[in-house]
Amino acid sequence: MTLNFVHTICPYCGTGCGIDLIVKDGKIAGVEPVKFHPVNEGKLCIKGRYCFEFVHSEDRLKKPLIKKNGEFHETSWNAVLSVIVKRIKEYGDEIGFLASAKCTNEENYVLQKFARVSGTNNVDHCARLCHAPTVVGLGEAFGSGAMTNSIEDLEESKCILIIGSNTFEQHPLIARRILKAKEKDAKIIVIDPRKTHTAKFADVFLQIYPGTNVAVLNGIMNVILREKLYDEEFVEKRTRGFEEFAGPIEKYTPEFVSKICGVEPELIEKAARIYAESEKSAIVYCMGVTQFSHGSDSVKACCNLALLTGNVGRPGTGVNPLRGQNNVQGACDMGALPNVFPGYQKVTDEKARKKFEEAWSCELSGEAGLTVTEMIDEAGKSIKFLYIMGENPVISDPDVSHVEKCLRKLDFLVVQDIFLSDTAKFADVVLPACCWAEKDGTFTNTERRVQLIRKAVEPPGEALPDWKIVSMIAKELGLSGFDYSCAEDVFNEIRTVMPQYAGITYRRLGLRGIQWPCPAEDHPGTQILHTEKFATPDGLGRFTAVEFRESAEKPDDEYPFILTTGRIVFHYHTGTMTRRSEHLAGEVNECFVEMNPEDARRLGVGQGDCVKVKSRRGEIFARVRLGDIKRGVVFIPFHFAESPANRLTLCALDERSKIPELKVCTVKIENLKVEQKWQ
Ligand code: SF4
């Protein structure tokens, strides 16, 4: 028997916990947390504990597949490459690429480079659906769209304001740091429509209506301004735009805001005083802030609050977006976005464009490309060929009936994945990829920590790392600059074009990783951003006046409930990995709709009853789960393909970031009265 321990990183959430995979005779037999890892300190959540269980699934993709007469047939790499290359030549720039927050930095870098060298900036990924407003809002306010502080640093906080994040379920090892801060007497404020596991630990809980974040944050700032609790010195020396911002805040009195968000004025005042008067206050947020048609405004309101009270650039403070997927930060850093090259260098900036033209020996387009949702909408029109690497929009995107309709309109769809996902079923060609345990590379976690992942086992059949597949296609097309021999080769190129990663090498990453910016090889990396000045052109933080706007759909007689969607602790995203884990699927394996007990009683339904949930776009079945959720609001997790919550959601977009409003739509609920099987 051979036994190995391979140090790598958990493939699920953006926390980026260090793990050792236990490999027995070439198969993963278990996992251990890394004891001295800076993120998880020897602990794992339940997803991490069973993160390896899908790896050796029988139904992993093992050979390339090509569809003929509606049926998939196995084929060779040579045959499939020539089909893809022929089609790419046919469609010119009528092509779109979806990169992936599950894949490594190296893979995202190679895919976006391939897209751009081929002549298009139509490259995007699922950050569009989770943290695009973070890139816009934080970018405008602070000059950098990344978490300002560090996970460990949260322990220093005296007040942690958690808004739109069920941290205890979605980022359990970050929640552990919040609990440690609480043990040291930090006050916890939670703002959420549901009394989540996180809210149960709050000293102050503001149970708002979905979509009213801007109003409640403006209400808190109204109290801080009125009671002169703000940091005048910080505002004067380190910010600009205060006057323009403060004027509109006057009308957001706690009484006015209370009518919008459904929270007593006294609670808003209490939260404001605790946040402003604590010595070090941190804001933690997630998709309950971003996934709205006003998501960028909500992020800017968080930034305004931190600037107003001088809570940026010091330990225990900051504005801290918790990234969802394991490598969503890295995929953004790598330029898997339609408007920026790697390192957030704008495609419209001539200097940046010239730099990349020189680096990649090609001519590049100076026009921003299409986003995920725009590429889907344009299918069959300006997008004839879509190349999807490791994403599953048929489950993850809003209004999936629309997504399915659009995918059918494509002339050619390539999906590169580890399983025949619901999206792959629509493809003309499916390419078998390695999962995280079968390849080397790097992930960048939510606190900007770049970390090595290492190959532990051989991939099944003929599956290959994503960077290798894309490079093979590029070379087959005759493009130069794709002669990489390994992932480290790709990383060494990334370092030369991205100042934030310039000082990072595989050798330096070791077991702890390095937090960017790391401009030189003798630089230790950066735990806290904006300590002396902001990353804006003038070094000042920027206030922006943001007004409350209602969500696109409002409850009415026909659709009286507000639906909000999200995740549960046992599953990840579209469930392709977690639902193949015996232990995780054993915990929860069917869709549910969480309802307020009073609403359920009115409808005549109880715990475990089957109901039909219907919106203007579609309907699904789910089982009732009674919970502490605001009356008139229901919650459905989006992991379950047989009851996809996103059949109900709508595609109203935030104008700036183009994120869809996944967190608010209206639905009706029908009592089926009879037990109905829907699986
Ligand atoms: Fe994995 Fe996230 Fe859990 Fe850590 S907190 S073990 S990264 S799922």
mmCIF file of C-alpha atoms in Angstrom, residues 47-224:
data_model
loop_
_atom_site.group_PDB
_atom_site.id
_atom_site.type_symbol
_atom_site.label_atom_id
_atom_site.label_comp_id
_atom_site.label_asym_id
_atom_site.label_seq_id
_atom_site.Cartn_x
_atom_site.Cartn_y
_atom_site.Cartn_z
ATOM 1 C CA LYS A 47 -18.118 20.676 3.010
ATOM 2 C CA GLY A 48 -14.363 20.730 3.491
ATOM 3 C CA ARG A 49 -14.519 17.518 5.501
ATOM 4 C CA TYR A 50 -16.092 15.649 2.573
ATOM 5 C CA CYS A 51 -14.655 17.699 -0.292
ATOM 6 C CA PHE A 52 -13.014 14.692 -1.969
ATOM 7 C CA GLU A 53 -16.057 12.431 -2.243
ATOM 8 C CA PHE A 54 -17.026 13.409 -5.787
ATOM 9 C CA VAL A 55 -13.531 12.998 -7.260
ATOM 10 C CA HIS A 56 -13.712 9.284 -8.079
ATOM 11 C CA SER A 57 -17.398 9.307 -9.147
ATOM 12 C CA GLU A 58 -18.148 6.775 -11.851
ATOM 13 C CA ASP A 59 -19.835 9.396 -14.029
ATOM 14 C CA ARG A 60 -16.784 11.666 -14.375
ATOM 15 C CA LEU A 61 -16.183 12.653 -18.003
ATOM 16 C CA LYS A 62 -13.331 10.522 -19.357
ATOM 17 C CA LYS A 63 -13.217 11.181 -23.090
ATOM 18 C CA PRO A 64 -14.233 14.039 -25.392
ATOM 19 C CA LEU A 65 -17.847 13.759 -26.545
ATOM 20 C CA ILE A 66 -19.390 14.942 -29.791
ATOM 21 C CA LYS A 67 -23.122 15.167 -30.440
ATOM 22 C CA LYS A 68 -24.558 13.478 -33.542
ATOM 23 C CA ASN A 69 -28.310 13.284 -34.149
ATOM 24 C CA GLY A 70 -28.961 14.439 -30.590
ATOM 25 C CA GLU A 71 -26.771 11.729 -28.992
ATOM 26 C CA PHE A 72 -23.284 12.078 -27.486
ATOM 27 C CA HIS A 73 -20.541 9.788 -28.839
ATOM 28 C CA GLU A 74 -17.023 9.382 -27.504
ATOM 29 C CA THR A 75 -14.310 10.661 -29.785
ATOM 30 C CA SER A 76 -10.559 11.356 -29.772
ATOM 31 C CA TRP A 77 -8.843 14.608 -28.764
ATOM 32 C CA ASN A 78 -7.456 14.985 -32.296
ATOM 33 C CA ALA A 79 -10.884 14.687 -33.888
ATOM 34 C CA VAL A 80 -12.574 17.043 -31.463
ATOM 35 C CA LEU A 81 -9.831 19.687 -31.717
ATOM 36 C CA SER A 82 -10.135 19.879 -35.477
ATOM 37 C CA VAL A 83 -13.936 20.270 -35.241
ATOM 38 C CA ILE A 84 -13.584 23.116 -32.706
ATOM 39 C CA VAL A 85 -10.866 24.883 -34.686
ATOM 40 C CA LYS A 86 -12.902 24.677 -37.909
ATOM 41 C CA ARG A 87 -15.888 26.243 -36.131
ATOM 42 C CA ILE A 88 -13.803 29.003 -34.498
ATOM 43 C CA LYS A 89 -12.499 29.965 -37.953
ATOM 44 C CA GLU A 90 -16.065 30.085 -39.297
ATOM 45 C CA TYR A 91 -17.406 32.425 -36.609
ATOM 46 C CA GLY A 92 -14.625 35.028 -36.325
ATOM 47 C CA ASP A 93 -15.573 37.389 -33.534
ATOM 48 C CA GLU A 94 -19.104 36.024 -33.080
ATOM 49 C CA ILE A 95 -17.725 34.018 -30.173
ATOM 50 C CA GLY A 96 -18.129 34.287 -26.412
ATOM 51 C CA PHE A 97 -16.154 32.635 -23.609
ATOM 52 C CA LEU A 98 -17.244 31.831 -20.065
ATOM 53 C CA ALA A 99 -14.317 31.336 -17.710
ATOM 54 C CA SER A 100 -14.763 29.825 -14.250
ATOM 55 C CA ALA A 101 -14.357 30.782 -10.602
ATOM 56 C CA LYS A 102 -13.855 27.066 -9.849
ATOM 57 C CA CYS A 103 -10.780 26.838 -12.092
ATOM 58 C CA THR A 104 -7.260 27.964 -11.236
ATOM 59 C CA ASN A 105 -5.696 31.359 -11.875
ATOM 60 C CA GLU A 106 -3.539 29.816 -14.592
ATOM 61 C CA GLU A 107 -6.592 28.371 -16.385
ATOM 62 C CA ASN A 108 -8.541 31.609 -16.251
ATOM 63 C CA TYR A 109 -5.506 33.531 -17.461
ATOM 64 C CA VAL A 110 -5.014 31.206 -20.433
ATOM 65 C CA LEU A 111 -8.715 31.280 -21.390
ATOM 66 C CA GLN A 112 -9.004 35.084 -21.308
ATOM 67 C CA LYS A 113 -5.718 35.384 -23.211
ATOM 68 C CA PHE A 114 -7.017 32.961 -25.834
ATOM 69 C CA ALA A 115 -10.264 34.956 -26.179
ATOM 70 C CA ARG A 116 -8.410 38.255 -26.524
ATOM 71 C CA VAL A 117 -5.687 37.014 -28.848
ATOM 72 C CA SER A 118 -8.464 35.488 -31.009
ATOM 73 C CA GLY A 119 -9.927 38.985 -31.346
ATOM 74 C CA THR A 120 -12.689 39.355 -28.752
ATOM 75 C CA ASN A 121 -13.148 40.715 -25.234
ATOM 76 C CA ASN A 122 -16.312 38.617 -24.866
ATOM 77 C CA VAL A 123 -15.045 36.819 -21.791
ATOM 78 C CA ASP A 124 -16.716 36.782 -18.419
ATOM 79 C CA HIS A 125 -17.523 34.396 -15.568
ATOM 80 C CA CYS A 126 -19.859 33.884 -12.647
ATOM 81 C CA ALA A 127 -18.434 36.820 -10.632
ATOM 82 C CA ARG A 128 -20.947 38.688 -12.777
ATOM 83 C CA LEU A 129 -23.629 36.864 -10.787
ATOM 84 C CA CYS A 130 -22.107 37.400 -7.345
ATOM 85 C CA HIS A 131 -19.552 40.170 -6.861
ATOM 86 C CA ALA A 132 -19.554 42.357 -9.980
ATOM 87 C CA PRO A 133 -20.970 45.241 -7.864
ATOM 88 C CA THR A 134 -18.035 44.774 -5.479
ATOM 89 C CA VAL A 135 -15.583 45.351 -8.314
ATOM 90 C CA VAL A 136 -17.529 48.475 -9.345
ATOM 91 C CA GLY A 137 -18.497 49.887 -5.919
ATOM 92 C CA LEU A 138 -15.311 49.220 -3.974
ATOM 93 C CA GLY A 139 -13.268 50.110 -7.050
ATOM 94 C CA GLU A 140 -14.859 53.557 -7.284
ATOM 95 C CA ALA A 141 -14.769 54.301 -3.545
ATOM 96 C CA PHE A 142 -11.345 52.885 -2.614
ATOM 97 C CA GLY A 143 -9.677 52.256 -6.006
ATOM 98 C CA SER A 144 -9.547 48.476 -5.508
ATOM 99 C CA GLY A 145 -12.411 46.008 -5.675
ATOM 100 C CA ALA A 146 -11.037 43.549 -3.117
ATOM 101 C CA MET A 147 -11.498 42.729 0.574
ATOM 102 C CA THR A 148 -9.686 45.506 2.449
ATOM 103 C CA ASN A 149 -8.613 43.470 5.480
ATOM 104 C CA SER A 150 -7.893 39.832 6.302
ATOM 105 C CA ILE A 151 -9.778 36.898 7.746
ATOM 106 C CA GLU A 152 -7.497 36.686 10.786
ATOM 107 C CA ASP A 153 -7.788 40.422 11.270
ATOM 108 C CA LEU A 154 -11.547 40.162 11.991
ATOM 109 C CA GLU A 155 -10.608 38.904 15.444
ATOM 110 C CA GLU A 156 -9.312 42.414 16.186
ATOM 111 C CA SER A 157 -12.688 44.049 15.553
ATOM 112 C CA LYS A 158 -14.757 45.558 18.334
ATOM 113 C CA CYS A 159 -17.868 45.662 16.157
ATOM 114 C CA ILE A 160 -18.661 43.537 13.103
ATOM 115 C CA LEU A 161 -21.572 44.631 10.954
ATOM 116 C CA ILE A 162 -22.655 41.664 8.824
ATOM 117 C CA ILE A 163 -25.021 42.593 6.034
ATOM 118 C CA GLY A 164 -26.439 40.203 3.430
ATOM 119 C CA SER A 165 -24.158 37.357 4.491
ATOM 120 C CA ASN A 166 -25.101 34.147 6.263
ATOM 121 C CA THR A 167 -21.432 33.775 7.180
ATOM 122 C CA PHE A 168 -22.000 30.906 9.617
ATOM 123 C CA GLU A 169 -23.361 28.692 6.806
ATOM 124 C CA GLN A 170 -21.566 30.032 3.732
ATOM 125 C CA HIS A 171 -18.098 30.831 5.125
ATOM 126 C CA PRO A 172 -17.994 28.847 8.374
ATOM 127 C CA LEU A 173 -14.261 29.277 8.929
ATOM 128 C CA ILE A 174 -14.627 33.045 8.659
ATOM 129 C CA ALA A 175 -17.571 32.878 11.039
ATOM 130 C CA ARG A 176 -15.207 31.190 13.500
ATOM 131 C CA ARG A 177 -13.090 34.370 13.546
ATOM 132 C CA ILE A 178 -16.226 36.435 14.146
ATOM 133 C CA LEU A 179 -17.094 34.214 17.105
ATOM 134 C CA LYS A 180 -13.564 34.655 18.441
ATOM 135 C CA ALA A 181 -14.035 38.443 18.214
ATOM 136 C CA LYS A 182 -17.345 38.100 20.044
ATOM 137 C CA GLU A 183 -15.621 36.131 22.794
ATOM 138 C CA LYS A 184 -13.383 39.180 23.184
ATOM 139 C CA ASP A 185 -16.519 41.342 23.616
ATOM 140 C CA ALA A 186 -16.963 42.572 20.051
ATOM 141 C CA LYS A 187 -20.554 43.524 19.241
ATOM 142 C CA ILE A 188 -22.195 41.811 16.272
ATOM 143 C CA ILE A 189 -24.797 43.601 14.139
ATOM 144 C CA VAL A 190 -26.617 41.508 11.521
ATOM 145 C CA ILE A 191 -28.808 42.931 8.762
ATOM 146 C CA ASP A 192 -30.756 40.248 6.862
ATOM 147 C CA PRO A 193 -34.340 39.336 5.921
ATOM 148 C CA ARG A 194 -33.907 35.881 7.518
ATOM 149 C CA LYS A 195 -33.008 35.055 11.074
ATOM 150 C CA THR A 196 -30.118 32.934 9.822
ATOM 151 C CA HIS A 197 -27.648 30.966 11.944
ATOM 152 C CA THR A 198 -25.502 34.082 11.734
ATOM 153 C CA ALA A 199 -28.294 36.348 12.974
ATOM 154 C CA LYS A 200 -28.744 34.137 16.038
ATOM 155 C CA PHE A 201 -25.331 35.329 17.280
ATOM 156 C CA ALA A 202 -26.162 39.022 16.799
ATOM 157 C CA ASP A 203 -26.301 41.610 19.565
ATOM 158 C CA VAL A 204 -28.484 43.686 17.253
ATOM 159 C CA PHE A 205 -30.505 42.074 14.463
ATOM 160 C CA LEU A 206 -32.176 44.228 11.826
ATOM 161 C CA GLN A 207 -34.614 41.985 9.973
ATOM 162 C CA ILE A 208 -35.174 44.023 6.826
ATOM 163 C CA TYR A 209 -37.212 43.411 3.694
ATOM 164 C CA PRO A 210 -35.062 42.095 0.809
ATOM 165 C CA GLY A 211 -33.706 44.882 -1.372
ATOM 166 C CA THR A 212 -33.727 47.634 1.280
ATOM 167 C CA ASN A 213 -29.998 47.621 2.142
ATOM 168 C CA VAL A 214 -29.351 51.130 0.815
ATOM 169 C CA ALA A 215 -32.204 52.551 2.887
ATOM 170 C CA VAL A 216 -31.088 50.914 6.129
ATOM 171 C CA LEU A 217 -27.417 51.891 5.616
ATOM 172 C CA ASN A 218 -28.440 55.473 4.823
ATOM 173 C CA GLY A 219 -30.580 55.404 7.991
ATOM 174 C CA ILE A 220 -27.579 54.329 10.058
ATOM 175 C CA MET A 221 -25.476 57.120 8.504
ATOM 176 C CA ASN A 222 -28.269 59.643 9.143
ATOM 177 C CA VAL A 223 -28.016 58.868 12.878
ATOM 178 C CA ILE A 224 -24.213 59.053 12.805
#
